[in-house]
Coordinates of C-alpha atoms in Angstrom, one line a residue:
M1 CA 0.0 0.0 0.0
T2 CA 1.4 3.4 -1.0
T3 CA 1.7 6.1 1.6
F4 CA 1.2 9.7 0.4
E5 CA 3.5 12.4 1.7
G6 CA 2.2 15.4 3.6
S7 CA -0.8 13.6 4.9
S8 CA -0.4 15.0 8.4
R9 CA -0.2 18.6 7.0
R10 CA -3.3 18.1 4.9
S11 CA -5.1 16.5 7.8
R12 CA -4.4 19.6 10.0
G13 CA -5.6 21.9 7.2
L14 CA -8.8 19.8 6.7
A15 CA -9.5 19.9 10.4
L16 CA -9.3 23.7 10.4
H17 CA -11.7 23.9 7.5
G18 CA -14.2 21.1 8.4
G19 CA -14.1 21.4 12.2
A20 CA -12.0 19.3 14.5
S21 CA -15.1 17.3 15.6
W22 CA -15.9 15.6 12.3
T23 CA -13.9 12.5 13.2
Q24 CA -16.3 12.1 16.2
A25 CA -19.4 12.2 14.0
P26 CA -21.8 9.2 14.3
Y27 CA -22.0 9.0 10.5
P28 CA -19.2 7.4 8.5
A29 CA -16.9 10.1 7.2
L30 CA -13.5 9.9 5.4
A31 CA -11.2 12.5 3.9
A32 CA -9.2 12.1 0.7
D33 CA -6.8 14.4 -1.1
R34 CA -6.7 15.6 -4.7
A35 CA -4.5 12.7 -5.7
G36 CA -7.0 10.1 -4.5
G37 CA -5.3 9.1 -1.3
V38 CA -7.0 8.5 2.0
V39 CA -6.1 11.3 4.5
E40 CA -8.2 10.3 7.5
V41 CA -11.3 8.3 8.5
N42 CA -13.5 8.3 11.5
A43 CA -14.4 5.2 13.5
A44 CA -17.8 4.7 11.7
A45 CA -16.1 4.8 8.3
A46 CA -13.3 2.5 9.4
A47 CA -15.9 0.0 10.4
L48 CA -17.6 0.3 7.1
F49 CA -14.4 0.2 5.0
P50 CA -11.8 -1.7 7.0
G51 CA -9.0 -1.1 4.5
A52 CA -9.5 2.7 4.5
L53 CA -6.3 3.6 6.4
S54 CA -4.5 6.9 6.2
G55 CA -2.2 6.9 3.1
A56 CA -4.2 4.1 1.3
R57 CA -5.4 4.6 -2.3
L58 CA -9.1 5.5 -2.1
A59 CA -10.0 3.4 -5.2
D60 CA -8.6 0.3 -3.5
V61 CA -10.7 0.6 -0.3
V62 CA -14.1 2.1 -1.3
P63 CA -16.7 1.2 -3.9
A64 CA -16.0 2.3 -7.4
W65 CA -18.9 4.7 -7.6
L66 CA -17.5 6.6 -4.6
A67 CA -13.9 6.7 -6.0
D68 CA -15.2 7.9 -9.4
A69 CA -17.3 10.6 -7.6
H70 CA -14.1 11.8 -5.8
R71 CA -12.1 11.9 -9.0
R72 CA -14.8 14.0 -10.7
A73 CA -15.1 16.3 -7.8
T74 CA -11.3 17.0 -7.6
E75 CA -11.0 17.3 -11.4
D76 CA -13.7 19.9 -11.6
G77 CA -12.1 22.0 -9.0
G78 CA -14.1 20.9 -6.0
P79 CA -17.6 19.6 -5.5
G80 CA -20.6 21.9 -5.8
P81 CA -23.7 22.0 -3.6
A82 CA -25.3 19.3 -5.7
G83 CA -22.4 16.9 -5.6
A84 CA -24.1 14.2 -3.5
V85 CA -23.9 10.7 -5.0
R86 CA -25.6 7.4 -4.2
G87 CA -24.5 3.8 -4.6
R88 CA -24.5 0.3 -3.2
H89 CA -22.0 -1.2 -0.7
Q90 CA -22.6 -4.8 0.3
E91 CA -26.3 -4.8 1.4
L92 CA -26.5 -1.1 2.0
T93 CA -27.5 1.9 -0.1
L94 CA -25.3 4.8 0.8
E95 CA -25.6 8.5 -0.1
A96 CA -22.3 10.4 0.0
H97 CA -22.2 14.2 0.5
P98 CA -18.9 16.0 -0.2
T99 CA -17.3 18.9 1.8
A100 CA -14.2 20.7 0.4
G101 CA -11.1 21.1 2.5
D102 CA -8.4 23.8 2.3
N103 CA -5.9 22.2 -0.1
G104 CA -8.4 20.5 -2.4
D105 CA -9.0 17.7 0.0
V106 CA -12.6 16.4 0.3
V107 CA -14.5 15.0 3.3
W108 CA -17.2 12.5 2.2
W109 CA -20.1 12.2 4.7
L110 CA -21.9 8.9 4.2
V111 CA -25.6 8.4 5.1
D112 CA -27.2 4.9 5.2
D113 CA -30.1 5.3 2.8
T114 CA -31.1 1.7 2.7
D115 CA -34.4 1.9 4.6
R116 CA -35.6 4.9 2.5
V117 CA -34.7 3.2 -0.8
V118 CA -36.5 0.0 0.4
A119 CA -39.5 2.0 1.4
E120 CA -39.6 3.8 -1.9
T121 CA -39.2 0.6 -3.9
A122 CA -41.9 -1.0 -1.9
L123 CA -44.2 2.0 -2.5
H124 CA -43.4 1.9 -6.2
D125 CA -44.1 -1.8 -6.4
E126 CA -47.4 -1.4 -4.5
R127 CA -48.5 1.4 -6.8
E128 CA -47.7 -0.8 -9.8
R129 CA -49.6 -3.7 -8.3
T130 CA -52.6 -1.6 -7.4
A131 CA -52.7 -0.2 -10.9
F132 CA -52.4 -3.7 -12.3
L133 CA -55.2 -5.0 -10.1
A134 CA -57.4 -2.1 -11.1
D135 CA -56.7 -2.8 -14.8
A136 CA -57.2 -6.5 -14.3
S137 CA -60.6 -6.0 -12.6
T138 CA -61.7 -3.8 -15.5
R139 CA -60.6 -6.2 -18.2
L140 CA -61.9 -9.3 -16.4
L141 CA -65.3 -7.8 -15.8
A142 CA -65.6 -6.4 -19.4
S143 CA -67.1 -9.6 -20.7
L144 CA -69.5 -12.2 -19.3
N145 CA -68.3 -14.8 -21.7
V146 CA -66.5 -17.7 -19.9
E147 CA -63.9 -18.4 -22.5
R148 CA -63.1 -14.7 -23.0
C149 CA -62.7 -14.3 -19.2
M150 CA -60.3 -17.3 -19.1
E151 CA -58.3 -15.7 -21.9
V152 CA -57.9 -12.4 -20.1
A153 CA -56.9 -14.1 -16.9
V154 CA -54.1 -16.3 -18.3
R155 CA -52.8 -13.6 -20.6
M156 CA -52.5 -11.0 -17.9
A157 CA -51.0 -13.6 -15.5
A158 CA -48.4 -14.6 -18.1
E159 CA -47.5 -11.0 -18.9
H160 CA -47.2 -9.6 -15.4
L161 CA -46.8 -12.5 -12.9
A162 CA -45.0 -15.3 -14.6
D163 CA -43.5 -16.6 -17.9
A164 CA -46.6 -18.8 -18.5
A165 CA -50.0 -19.4 -17.0
L166 CA -52.5 -22.3 -17.1
L167 CA -56.1 -21.9 -15.9
V168 CA -57.9 -25.2 -15.0
A169 CA -61.7 -25.0 -14.7
P170 CA -63.8 -27.4 -12.8
A171 CA -64.5 -30.6 -14.6
A172 CA -67.4 -30.6 -17.2
G173 CA -68.2 -34.3 -17.2
K174 CA -64.9 -36.1 -17.4
R175 CA -62.9 -33.3 -18.9
H176 CA -61.4 -30.1 -17.5
P177 CA -61.7 -27.0 -19.7
M178 CA -58.3 -25.3 -19.7
A179 CA -56.7 -22.1 -21.1
A180 CA -52.9 -21.7 -21.4
S181 CA -50.7 -18.7 -22.3
V182 CA -47.0 -18.1 -22.7
R183 CA -45.8 -14.6 -22.5
G184 CA -46.0 -13.0 -26.0
S185 CA -48.1 -15.8 -27.4
S186 CA -51.8 -16.3 -28.0
V187 CA -54.1 -18.2 -25.6
V188 CA -54.8 -21.8 -26.3
H189 CA -58.1 -23.5 -25.2
T190 CA -58.2 -27.2 -24.5
A191 CA -60.4 -29.7 -22.7
G192 CA -58.8 -32.9 -21.6
R193 CA -59.0 -35.8 -19.2
I194 CA -56.3 -34.9 -16.7
D195 CA -55.3 -36.0 -13.2
P196 CA -55.1 -32.9 -11.0
S197 CA -53.4 -34.9 -8.3
A198 CA -50.3 -35.0 -10.6
V199 CA -49.6 -31.4 -9.7
P200 CA -49.2 -30.8 -5.9
G201 CA -51.9 -28.6 -4.6
L202 CA -54.0 -28.5 -7.8
S203 CA -56.7 -31.0 -6.6
E204 CA -57.0 -29.0 -3.4
A205 CA -57.1 -25.7 -5.3
L206 CA -59.9 -27.0 -7.5
Q207 CA -61.9 -27.7 -4.3
G208 CA -61.2 -24.2 -2.9
Y209 CA -58.6 -25.1 -0.3
P210 CA -55.7 -22.7 0.4
P211 CA -52.6 -23.1 -1.9
V212 CA -49.5 -24.9 -1.0
P213 CA -46.2 -23.0 -0.9
S214 CA -44.3 -23.0 -4.2
R215 CA -41.3 -24.6 -2.6
W216 CA -43.3 -27.8 -2.1
I217 CA -43.7 -28.2 -5.9
D218 CA -41.0 -29.9 -7.9
P219 CA -41.1 -28.2 -11.3
S220 CA -39.3 -31.2 -12.9
A221 CA -42.1 -33.5 -12.0
L222 CA -44.9 -31.6 -13.7
P223 CA -46.9 -33.6 -16.3
D224 CA -46.8 -32.5 -19.9
W225 CA -50.3 -31.1 -19.9
A226 CA -49.4 -28.7 -17.0
V227 CA -46.6 -27.0 -19.1
P228 CA -48.0 -24.8 -21.8
E229 CA -46.6 -25.5 -25.3
G230 CA -44.1 -22.8 -26.2
L231 CA -42.5 -22.4 -22.8
D232 CA -38.8 -22.9 -23.7
G233 CA -36.3 -24.3 -21.3
P234 CA -36.9 -26.1 -18.0
V235 CA -39.5 -24.8 -15.5
G236 CA -37.8 -23.2 -12.5
S237 CA -40.7 -22.5 -10.1
V238 CA -44.4 -23.1 -9.9
V239 CA -47.3 -21.5 -8.0
V240 CA -50.7 -23.1 -7.8
T241 CA -53.5 -20.9 -6.4
P242 CA -57.3 -21.4 -6.3
L243 CA -59.8 -19.2 -8.1
P244 CA -62.5 -18.5 -5.5
G245 CA -66.0 -18.1 -6.9
H246 CA -69.5 -17.4 -5.7
G247 CA -70.0 -20.3 -3.2
V248 CA -68.1 -22.8 -5.3
P249 CA -64.5 -22.7 -6.7
A250 CA -64.2 -21.2 -10.2
G251 CA -61.0 -23.2 -10.9
A252 CA -57.3 -23.0 -10.3
L253 CA -54.5 -20.9 -11.7
V254 CA -51.0 -22.4 -12.3
L255 CA -48.1 -19.9 -12.8
L256 CA -44.8 -21.0 -14.2
R257 CA -41.4 -19.4 -14.4
R258 CA -38.4 -20.5 -16.4
G259 CA -35.2 -21.8 -14.7
E260 CA -33.3 -18.6 -15.4
T261 CA -36.0 -16.4 -14.0
P262 CA -35.9 -15.7 -10.2
A263 CA -38.2 -18.0 -8.3
F264 CA -41.4 -16.8 -6.7
D265 CA -40.9 -15.2 -3.3
A266 CA -43.4 -15.0 -0.5
S267 CA -44.8 -11.6 -1.5
E268 CA -45.3 -12.7 -5.1
E269 CA -47.2 -15.7 -4.0
V270 CA -49.5 -13.5 -1.9
F271 CA -50.0 -11.1 -4.8
A272 CA -50.8 -14.1 -7.1
R273 CA -53.6 -15.1 -4.7
V274 CA -55.0 -11.5 -4.7
F275 CA -55.1 -11.6 -8.5
A276 CA -56.5 -15.1 -8.6
A277 CA -59.3 -13.9 -6.2
R278 CA -60.4 -11.2 -8.7
A279 CA -60.1 -13.5 -11.6
G280 CA -62.2 -16.1 -9.8
V281 CA -65.0 -13.7 -9.0
A282 CA -65.1 -12.5 -12.7
L283 CA -65.0 -16.1 -14.0
S284 CA -67.7 -17.2 -11.6
A285 CA -69.9 -14.3 -12.6
A286 CA -69.4 -15.2 -16.3
R287 CA -70.2 -18.8 -15.6
L288 CA -73.3 -17.9 -13.6
Y289 CA -74.5 -15.6 -16.3
T290 CA -74.0 -18.3 -18.9
E291 CA -76.0 -20.8 -16.9
Q292 CA -78.8 -18.3 -16.2
T293 CA -78.9 -17.3 -19.9
G294 CA -79.2 -21.0 -20.8
I295 CA -82.0 -21.5 -18.3
T296 CA -83.7 -18.3 -19.5
A297 CA -83.5 -19.4 -23.1
T298 CA -84.9 -22.8 -22.3
L299 CA -87.8 -21.3 -20.4
M300 CA -88.3 -18.5 -23.0
V301 CA -89.0 -21.1 -25.7
E302 CA -92.2 -22.0 -23.8
L303 CA -93.2 -18.4 -23.2
L304 CA -92.7 -17.0 -26.7
P305 CA -95.7 -16.9 -29.1
P306 CA -95.7 -19.8 -31.5
K307 CA -95.2 -19.5 -35.3
L308 CA -98.6 -20.0 -36.9
R309 CA -99.3 -21.7 -40.3
Q310 CA -102.1 -23.0 -42.4
V311 CA -104.0 -25.8 -40.8
H312 CA -106.4 -28.0 -42.9
G313 CA -107.0 -25.3 -45.5
V314 CA -107.4 -22.4 -43.1
E315 CA -104.8 -19.7 -42.7
F316 CA -103.6 -18.7 -39.3
A317 CA -101.2 -15.8 -38.7
G318 CA -100.1 -14.0 -35.5
G319 CA -98.2 -11.0 -34.4
Y320 CA -96.9 -9.9 -31.1
R321 CA -95.1 -6.8 -29.7
A322 CA -94.2 -6.5 -26.0
S323 CA -94.8 -3.3 -24.1
R324 CA -91.0 -2.7 -24.0
D325 CA -88.6 -3.2 -26.9
T326 CA -86.1 -4.7 -24.5
E327 CA -88.5 -7.6 -23.6
R328 CA -89.6 -10.5 -25.7
V329 CA -92.6 -11.7 -23.7
G330 CA -95.4 -10.0 -21.7
G331 CA -99.0 -10.4 -20.7
D332 CA -100.5 -10.9 -24.1
F333 CA -100.4 -14.4 -25.7
Y334 CA -101.9 -16.6 -28.4
D335 CA -101.9 -20.3 -29.3
V336 CA -103.2 -22.5 -32.0
H337 CA -103.8 -26.2 -31.4
P338 CA -104.3 -28.0 -34.8
S339 CA -106.8 -30.8 -35.0
T340 CA -105.6 -34.2 -36.0
S341 CA -107.9 -34.4 -39.0
P342 CA -109.7 -31.9 -41.4
G343 CA -113.1 -32.9 -40.1
Q344 CA -112.2 -31.8 -36.5
E345 CA -112.0 -28.3 -35.1
T346 CA -108.7 -26.5 -34.7
F347 CA -108.6 -24.6 -31.4
A348 CA -107.2 -21.1 -31.2
V349 CA -106.9 -18.8 -28.2
L350 CA -105.8 -15.2 -27.7
G351 CA -105.5 -13.7 -24.2
D352 CA -104.5 -10.7 -22.2
V353 CA -103.2 -11.1 -18.6
C354 CA -103.3 -8.3 -16.1
G355 CA -99.8 -6.8 -15.9
K356 CA -96.7 -6.5 -18.1
G357 CA -93.3 -8.0 -18.4
L358 CA -91.9 -11.3 -17.1
A359 CA -94.3 -11.6 -14.1
A360 CA -97.3 -11.5 -16.5
A361 CA -95.5 -13.8 -18.9
V362 CA -95.2 -16.4 -16.2
L363 CA -99.0 -16.4 -15.7
T364 CA -99.5 -16.6 -19.5
G365 CA -97.4 -19.7 -19.4
K366 CA -99.6 -21.2 -16.7
I367 CA -102.8 -20.4 -18.7
R368 CA -101.4 -21.8 -21.9
N369 CA -100.4 -25.1 -20.1
T370 CA -103.8 -25.3 -18.4
L371 CA -105.6 -24.8 -21.8
Q372 CA -103.4 -27.5 -23.3
A373 CA -104.6 -29.9 -20.6
L374 CA -108.2 -28.8 -21.1
L375 CA -108.2 -29.3 -24.9
P376 CA -110.5 -32.4 -24.7
L377 CA -113.2 -29.9 -23.4
A378 CA -112.8 -27.5 -26.3
D379 CA -116.1 -28.6 -27.8
D380 CA -117.8 -26.7 -25.0
H381 CA -116.2 -23.2 -24.6
E382 CA -118.2 -22.3 -21.5
N383 CA -117.3 -25.5 -19.6
L384 CA -113.6 -25.0 -20.6
L385 CA -113.7 -21.4 -19.2
R386 CA -115.2 -22.6 -16.0
R387 CA -112.5 -25.2 -15.5
L388 CA -109.8 -22.6 -16.3
N389 CA -111.3 -20.1 -13.9
G390 CA -111.3 -22.6 -11.1
A391 CA -107.6 -23.3 -11.7
L392 CA -106.7 -19.6 -11.5
I393 CA -109.0 -18.8 -8.6
N394 CA -107.2 -21.5 -6.5
N395 CA -103.8 -20.0 -7.3
R396 CA -103.3 -17.2 -4.8
H397 CA -100.6 -15.7 -6.9
A398 CA -102.6 -15.5 -10.1
R399 CA -104.0 -12.4 -11.7
Y400 CA -107.1 -12.1 -13.8
A401 CA -107.1 -12.5 -17.6
T402 CA -109.3 -11.9 -20.5
L403 CA -109.6 -14.5 -23.3
V404 CA -111.2 -15.1 -26.7
L405 CA -111.6 -18.7 -27.9
A406 CA -112.0 -19.8 -31.5
S407 CA -112.8 -23.3 -32.7
V408 CA -112.3 -23.5 -36.5
R409 CA -113.3 -26.1 -39.1
R410 CA -113.4 -25.9 -42.9
E411 CA -116.3 -27.5 -44.7
G412 CA -115.8 -27.2 -48.5
R413 CA -115.4 -23.5 -49.4
T414 CA -116.9 -22.4 -46.1
T415 CA -114.9 -21.9 -42.8
R416 CA -117.0 -22.3 -39.7
L417 CA -116.0 -20.6 -36.4
R418 CA -117.2 -20.8 -32.8
L419 CA -116.1 -17.7 -31.0
T420 CA -116.3 -17.1 -27.3
S421 CA -115.2 -13.9 -25.5
A422 CA -114.3 -14.0 -21.7
G423 CA -114.1 -10.3 -20.9
H424 CA -112.2 -9.7 -24.1
P425 CA -112.7 -7.3 -27.0
R426 CA -115.1 -9.0 -29.5
P427 CA -113.5 -10.5 -32.7
L428 CA -113.9 -8.5 -35.9
I429 CA -114.8 -10.1 -39.2
V430 CA -114.0 -8.5 -42.5
R431 CA -116.0 -9.7 -45.5
H432 CA -114.7 -9.9 -49.1
T433 CA -116.7 -6.7 -49.7
G434 CA -114.7 -4.7 -47.1
Q435 CA -117.6 -4.7 -44.6
V436 CA -116.4 -5.2 -41.0
E437 CA -118.7 -6.9 -38.5
E438 CA -118.4 -7.7 -34.8
A439 CA -118.9 -11.2 -33.5
D440 CA -121.9 -11.4 -31.1
T441 CA -120.1 -12.9 -28.1
S442 CA -119.5 -11.9 -24.5
G443 CA -118.5 -13.2 -21.2
T444 CA -116.9 -12.5 -17.8
L445 CA -113.1 -12.3 -17.3
I446 CA -111.2 -15.3 -15.9
G447 CA -109.5 -15.5 -12.5
A448 CA -111.5 -12.8 -10.7
L449 CA -114.9 -14.2 -9.9
P450 CA -115.9 -17.6 -8.5
E451 CA -118.4 -18.1 -11.4
V452 CA -118.1 -17.2 -15.0
S453 CA -120.5 -17.0 -17.9
A454 CA -120.1 -16.7 -21.6
R455 CA -122.0 -16.6 -24.9
T456 CA -120.6 -18.2 -28.0
A457 CA -121.1 -16.8 -31.5
H458 CA -121.2 -18.9 -34.6
V459 CA -119.6 -17.3 -37.7
E460 CA -119.0 -18.4 -41.2
L461 CA -116.2 -17.1 -43.4
G462 CA -116.3 -17.2 -47.2
P463 CA -113.2 -17.3 -49.4
G464 CA -111.0 -14.4 -48.7
E465 CA -112.7 -13.4 -45.5
T466 CA -110.9 -12.9 -42.2
C467 CA -111.7 -13.1 -38.5
L468 CA -109.4 -10.9 -36.4
L469 CA -108.7 -11.6 -32.7
Y470 CA -106.9 -8.7 -31.0
T471 CA -106.0 -7.4 -27.6
D472 CA -106.8 -3.9 -26.3
G473 CA -103.1 -3.0 -26.7
V474 CA -104.1 -2.1 -30.3
T475 CA -107.1 0.1 -29.6
E476 CA -105.6 1.7 -26.5
A477 CA -102.3 2.5 -28.2
K478 CA -101.7 6.3 -27.8
G479 CA -100.1 8.3 -30.6
G480 CA -101.0 10.9 -33.2
P481 CA -99.5 14.4 -33.5
L482 CA -99.5 15.0 -29.8
G483 CA -99.0 11.4 -28.7
D484 CA -102.2 11.3 -26.5
V485 CA -104.9 10.1 -28.9
L486 CA -106.1 6.5 -28.8
F487 CA -105.8 4.4 -32.0
G488 CA -109.3 3.3 -31.2
E489 CA -111.7 0.8 -32.6
E490 CA -112.8 3.0 -35.5
R491 CA -109.3 3.2 -36.9
L492 CA -108.9 -0.5 -36.4
R493 CA -112.1 -1.2 -38.3
A494 CA -111.1 1.1 -41.1
A495 CA -107.6 -0.4 -41.4
L496 CA -109.2 -3.9 -41.4
A497 CA -111.6 -3.0 -44.1
E498 CA -108.6 -2.1 -46.4
C499 CA -107.3 -5.6 -45.8
A500 CA -110.3 -7.4 -47.4
G501 CA -109.2 -10.3 -49.5
L502 CA -105.6 -10.3 -48.2
P503 CA -103.9 -13.4 -46.8
A504 CA -103.9 -13.8 -43.0
E505 CA -100.2 -12.9 -42.8
A506 CA -100.6 -9.8 -44.8
V507 CA -103.5 -8.7 -42.6
V508 CA -101.4 -9.0 -39.4
E509 CA -98.4 -7.3 -40.9
R510 CA -100.5 -4.4 -42.1
L511 CA -102.2 -3.8 -38.8
Q512 CA -99.0 -4.2 -36.8
M513 CA -97.3 -1.6 -39.1
L514 CA -100.2 0.9 -38.6
A515 CA -100.2 0.4 -34.8
S516 CA -96.4 0.8 -34.6
D517 CA -96.4 4.0 -36.7
W518 CA -99.2 5.3 -34.5
V519 CA -97.4 4.9 -31.1
G520 CA -94.0 5.7 -32.5
T521 CA -91.5 5.6 -29.7
G522 CA -94.1 6.3 -27.0
P523 CA -95.2 3.9 -24.3
H524 CA -97.8 1.3 -25.1
D525 CA -99.3 -1.9 -23.8
D526 CA -98.6 -5.4 -25.1
I527 CA -100.1 -5.9 -28.6
A528 CA -101.2 -9.2 -29.9
L529 CA -103.1 -10.1 -33.1
V530 CA -104.3 -13.4 -34.7
A531 CA -105.9 -13.5 -38.1
I532 CA -108.0 -16.5 -39.3
T533 CA -108.6 -16.4 -43.0
A534 CA -110.5 -18.6 -45.4
P535 CA -108.3 -18.9 -48.6
H536 CA -109.9 -18.0 -51.9
G537 CA -109.6 -21.6 -53.1
T538 CA -107.3 -24.6 -52.6
H539 CA -107.0 -28.1 -53.9
L540 CA -107.4 -29.8 -50.5
T541 CA -106.1 -33.1 -52.0
A542 CA -102.7 -31.4 -52.4
V543 CA -102.7 -30.2 -48.8
D544 CA -101.0 -32.3 -46.2
G545 CA -102.4 -30.2 -43.3
H546 CA -99.2 -28.3 -42.9
T547 CA -98.4 -26.7 -46.2
P548 CA -100.4 -23.8 -47.8
G549 CA -101.5 -25.8 -50.8
R550 CA -102.1 -24.6 -54.3
Y551 CA -104.5 -21.8 -55.2
T552 CA -106.9 -22.5 -58.0
A553 CA -108.7 -19.3 -58.9

């Protein structure tokens, strides 16, 4: 070690400039001359740098960043007020502040900045994690599609938490749906027969139990299906964490890192569980929505109005518009029950239940099912209505309803109808001349009184003539220039007169269009129409009871 001459003299000059007590300071401090030699150190600095003895070369006994800072400070003619530097020494982060001496010597005051740096780093990491979780929540909840939610979860996990991620969903039958992603690659969906017990902690995670520590998992023992295709190199560390759901687990998330990537530490495992909790909630919500949508679709099939067609030479057409454009069902309904042979009557019904929306639609479903069961009584409308009324009266949740029944049979060129109203607007008949008549039928509504009564009208339709069944949603639709005028029965009659001779489907479409134009975007009740039309002429031998047949003349 080289000893620099004049060190005692410089030390005395430095003491005069910096104060004789600096060697007693609790902070590490050392003095070095312009040539880069150690002049003097205090006890704290000597403990920090054991080789920093008077006369030693500074570059040999202190970290390179401090020696470089001293060289720059002396070359520039002395450190300025902003000459503090920072660097690492062993496990510490030190901040060095220079003070100039008399002869160009510099005293370096060292402050242990490790705790502050650690705190700043932890705060920065926490802010990044919070931002990541906020972004993850937004992206995970942006879709209620199960596969899309799985894609977002594994892609974000592979990009921010690991080198690759595998999401294992609960078994669907004997197969587990899975989604895998390697950082920078697309998501791959599979469904396979796997053994979750082959991965430590996976079976437990799929049952919702807490995860096992990553150190318990041997990466080299992972089965092939647990390592996403495209993950190059050996797996270095693995984390398995459950995806908690709404009451039942939503699956499990497997995170994998390559061998050259630092292994998961305890804080990263905890953060992975936080992310998995959010992913599990989103995935569970998506799966619940999918299940409910499937159930709704299945039930909706029974609530939607049926598609009508020609039956035994008689045309049937129906139209329905719910009170809200966002709804598909409501309180109005219609049904047609074809007879098994041309000589028997086809039974049609149109009704209006008190109320709107799904609650009313549920009751319409009950009424339709009850009428289906009462079809053997359709030859006596009044008896059928009494039975239906008894069924609704005994149901304390039921509301009242109005109905119009029609039994239809074609005999040659004449179509015969039996029409019975139960508190419902009377059917209208448009003759081939354009004259509009009202069926002479009446009765009490259903589900309100212990006893009901009704009078049946017998009507004959000639070729091209139509019987219209409708709900009061048509006549009570408000519109016009100010939006407060009822469409009314007179407008309905006039519109129906213009439909003389038209097929049943054209009649319904025309009346629906006029009613829709009348109400515009304003509020309205449910609207239902059924047109029963006797065709102008058809070769019945060419009709199978389901197809329209061929018109003759």
